[in-house]
Short mmCIF file of C-alpha atoms in Angstrom, two decimals:
data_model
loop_
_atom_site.label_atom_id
_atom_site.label_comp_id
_atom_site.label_asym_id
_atom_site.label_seq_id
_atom_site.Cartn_x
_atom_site.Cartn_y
_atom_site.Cartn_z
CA UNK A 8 59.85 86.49 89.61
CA UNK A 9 59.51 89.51 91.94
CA UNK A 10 55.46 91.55 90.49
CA UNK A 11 57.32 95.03 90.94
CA UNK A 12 60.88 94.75 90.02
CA UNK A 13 62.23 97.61 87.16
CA UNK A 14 65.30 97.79 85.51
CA UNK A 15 67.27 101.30 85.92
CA UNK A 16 69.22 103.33 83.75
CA UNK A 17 71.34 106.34 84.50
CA UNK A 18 72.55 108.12 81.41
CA UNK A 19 74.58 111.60 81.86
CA UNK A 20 77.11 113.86 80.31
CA UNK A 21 80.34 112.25 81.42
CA UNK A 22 81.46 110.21 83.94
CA UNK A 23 78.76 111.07 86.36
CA UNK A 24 76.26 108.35 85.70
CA UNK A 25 79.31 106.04 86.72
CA UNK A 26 80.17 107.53 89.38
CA UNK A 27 76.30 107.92 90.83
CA UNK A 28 76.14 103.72 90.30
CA UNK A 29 79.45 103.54 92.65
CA UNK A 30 78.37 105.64 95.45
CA UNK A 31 74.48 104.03 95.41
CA UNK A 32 76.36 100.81 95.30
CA UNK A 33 78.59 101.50 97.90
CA UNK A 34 75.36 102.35 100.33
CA UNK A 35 73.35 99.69 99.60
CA UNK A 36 74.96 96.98 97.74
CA UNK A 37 75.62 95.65 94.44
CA UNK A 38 72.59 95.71 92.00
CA UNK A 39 71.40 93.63 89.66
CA UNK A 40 69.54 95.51 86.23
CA UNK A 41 71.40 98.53 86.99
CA UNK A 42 73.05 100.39 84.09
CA UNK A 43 74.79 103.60 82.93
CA UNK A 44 75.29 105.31 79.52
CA UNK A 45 77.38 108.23 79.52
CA UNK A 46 76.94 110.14 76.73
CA UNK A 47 81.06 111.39 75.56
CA UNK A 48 81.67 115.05 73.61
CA UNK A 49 82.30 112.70 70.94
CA UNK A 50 78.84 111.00 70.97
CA UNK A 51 76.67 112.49 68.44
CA UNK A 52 72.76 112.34 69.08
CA UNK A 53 71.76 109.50 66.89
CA UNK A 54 74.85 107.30 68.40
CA UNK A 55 73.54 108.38 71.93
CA UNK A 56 70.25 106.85 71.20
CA UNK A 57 71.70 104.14 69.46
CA UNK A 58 73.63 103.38 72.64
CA UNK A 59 70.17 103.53 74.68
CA UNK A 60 68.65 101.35 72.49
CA UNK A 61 71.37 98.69 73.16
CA UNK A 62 71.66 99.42 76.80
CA UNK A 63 67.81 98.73 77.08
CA UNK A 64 68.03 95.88 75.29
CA UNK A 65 70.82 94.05 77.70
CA UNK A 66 68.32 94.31 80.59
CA UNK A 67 66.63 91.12 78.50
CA UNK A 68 63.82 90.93 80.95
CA UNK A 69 60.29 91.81 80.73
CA UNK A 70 60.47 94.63 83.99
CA UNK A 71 59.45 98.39 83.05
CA UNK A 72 62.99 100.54 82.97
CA UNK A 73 63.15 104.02 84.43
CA UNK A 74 66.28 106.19 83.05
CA UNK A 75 67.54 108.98 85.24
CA UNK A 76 69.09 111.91 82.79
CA UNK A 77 71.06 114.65 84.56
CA UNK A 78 69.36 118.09 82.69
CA UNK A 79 66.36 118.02 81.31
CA UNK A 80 66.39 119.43 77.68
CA UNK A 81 70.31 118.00 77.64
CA UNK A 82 71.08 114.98 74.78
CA UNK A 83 70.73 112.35 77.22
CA UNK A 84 66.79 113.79 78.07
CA UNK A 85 66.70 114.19 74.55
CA UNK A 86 67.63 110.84 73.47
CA UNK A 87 65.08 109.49 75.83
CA UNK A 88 62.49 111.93 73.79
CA UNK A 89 63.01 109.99 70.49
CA UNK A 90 62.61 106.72 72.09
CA UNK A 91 59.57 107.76 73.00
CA UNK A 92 58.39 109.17 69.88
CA UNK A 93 59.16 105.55 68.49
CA UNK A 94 56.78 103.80 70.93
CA UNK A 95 59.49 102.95 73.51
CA UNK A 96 57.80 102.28 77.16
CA UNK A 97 60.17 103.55 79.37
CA UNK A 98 59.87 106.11 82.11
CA UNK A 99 61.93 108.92 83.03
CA UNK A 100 62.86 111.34 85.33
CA UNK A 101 65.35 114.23 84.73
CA UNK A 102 68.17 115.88 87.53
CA UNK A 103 69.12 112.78 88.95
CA UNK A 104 70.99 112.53 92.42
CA UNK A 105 71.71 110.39 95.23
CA UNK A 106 68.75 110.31 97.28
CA UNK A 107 66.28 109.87 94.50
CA UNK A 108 68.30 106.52 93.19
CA UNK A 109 68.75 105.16 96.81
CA UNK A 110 64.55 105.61 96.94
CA UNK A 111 64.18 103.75 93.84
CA UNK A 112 66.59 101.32 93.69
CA UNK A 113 65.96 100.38 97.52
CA UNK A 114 62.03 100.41 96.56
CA UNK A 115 62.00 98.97 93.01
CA UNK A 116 61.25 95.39 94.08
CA UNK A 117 58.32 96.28 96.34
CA UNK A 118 56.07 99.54 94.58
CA UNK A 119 55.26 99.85 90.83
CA UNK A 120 56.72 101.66 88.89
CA UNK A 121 54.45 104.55 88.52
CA UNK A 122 54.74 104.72 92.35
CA UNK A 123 58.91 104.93 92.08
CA UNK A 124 58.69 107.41 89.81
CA UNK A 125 56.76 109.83 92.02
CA UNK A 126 58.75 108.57 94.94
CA UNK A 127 62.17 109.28 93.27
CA UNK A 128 61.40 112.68 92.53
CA UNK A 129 60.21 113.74 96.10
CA UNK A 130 63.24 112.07 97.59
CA UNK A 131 65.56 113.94 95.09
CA UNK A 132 63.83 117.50 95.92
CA UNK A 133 63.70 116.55 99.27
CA UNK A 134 67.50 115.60 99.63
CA UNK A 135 68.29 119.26 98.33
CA UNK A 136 68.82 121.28 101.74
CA UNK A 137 70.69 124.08 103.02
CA UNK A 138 72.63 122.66 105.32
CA UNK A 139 73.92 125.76 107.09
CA UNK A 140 70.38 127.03 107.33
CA UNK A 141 69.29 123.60 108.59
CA UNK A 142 71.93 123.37 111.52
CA UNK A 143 71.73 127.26 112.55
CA UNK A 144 67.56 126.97 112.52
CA UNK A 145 68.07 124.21 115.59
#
């Protein structure tokens, strides 16, 4: 059993988390303990966290989860609130994109958690650029 190896969870409004899993897949392969919630207009807050708590439970493995929310303050971030006012040990990080899943999913086998974490959010404020700026700066 890999020492470092976390389970991930993207949950968003909508479609999005599903569509974040294809395009991370697409770059760097399928993964394994790699899940998505999307939370539906539908979805009330108590069957959004119900859903989490399921999702969280099909990892079945004894590896720390991080859960990527799109908006902080949003259901999804909220959800992930209450499960941690019930004890849950998860971590979390809020506005997730591209970059900051490729760093974590492409370093979750070799750093700690705790080191992901703080990696993932770098790459996804580093991964924000101006791109016109950038190219006319040159």
């Amino acid at each position: 059993m890999e020492t470092n190896m976390s389970n991930v969870l993207v949950m968003t409004h909508g479609e999005f988390a599903t569509g974040i899993k294809k395009s991370a897949e697409m770059i760097i392969g399928e993964q394994e303990n790699f899940e998505t919630l999307v939370f539906t207009p539908e979805m009330s807050l108590d069957a959004l966290v119900s859903a989490l708590k399921q999702k969280l439970r099909k990892f079945d493995n004894d590896y720390p989860t991080l859960v990527f929310v799109d908006l902080f303050g949003g259901s999804p971030s909220n959800a992930v609130a209450l499960l941690l006012a019930e004890g849950y040990d998860v971590q979390a990080i809020s506005g997730v994109n591209l970059p900051m899943l490729l760093e974590v999913l492409t370093g979750r086998a070799i750093f700690p958690l705790e080191n992901l974490v703080s990696q993932g959010v770098i790459a996804g404020s580093e991964g924000v650029i101006n791109i016109v700026k950038k190219f006319t700066e040159e």
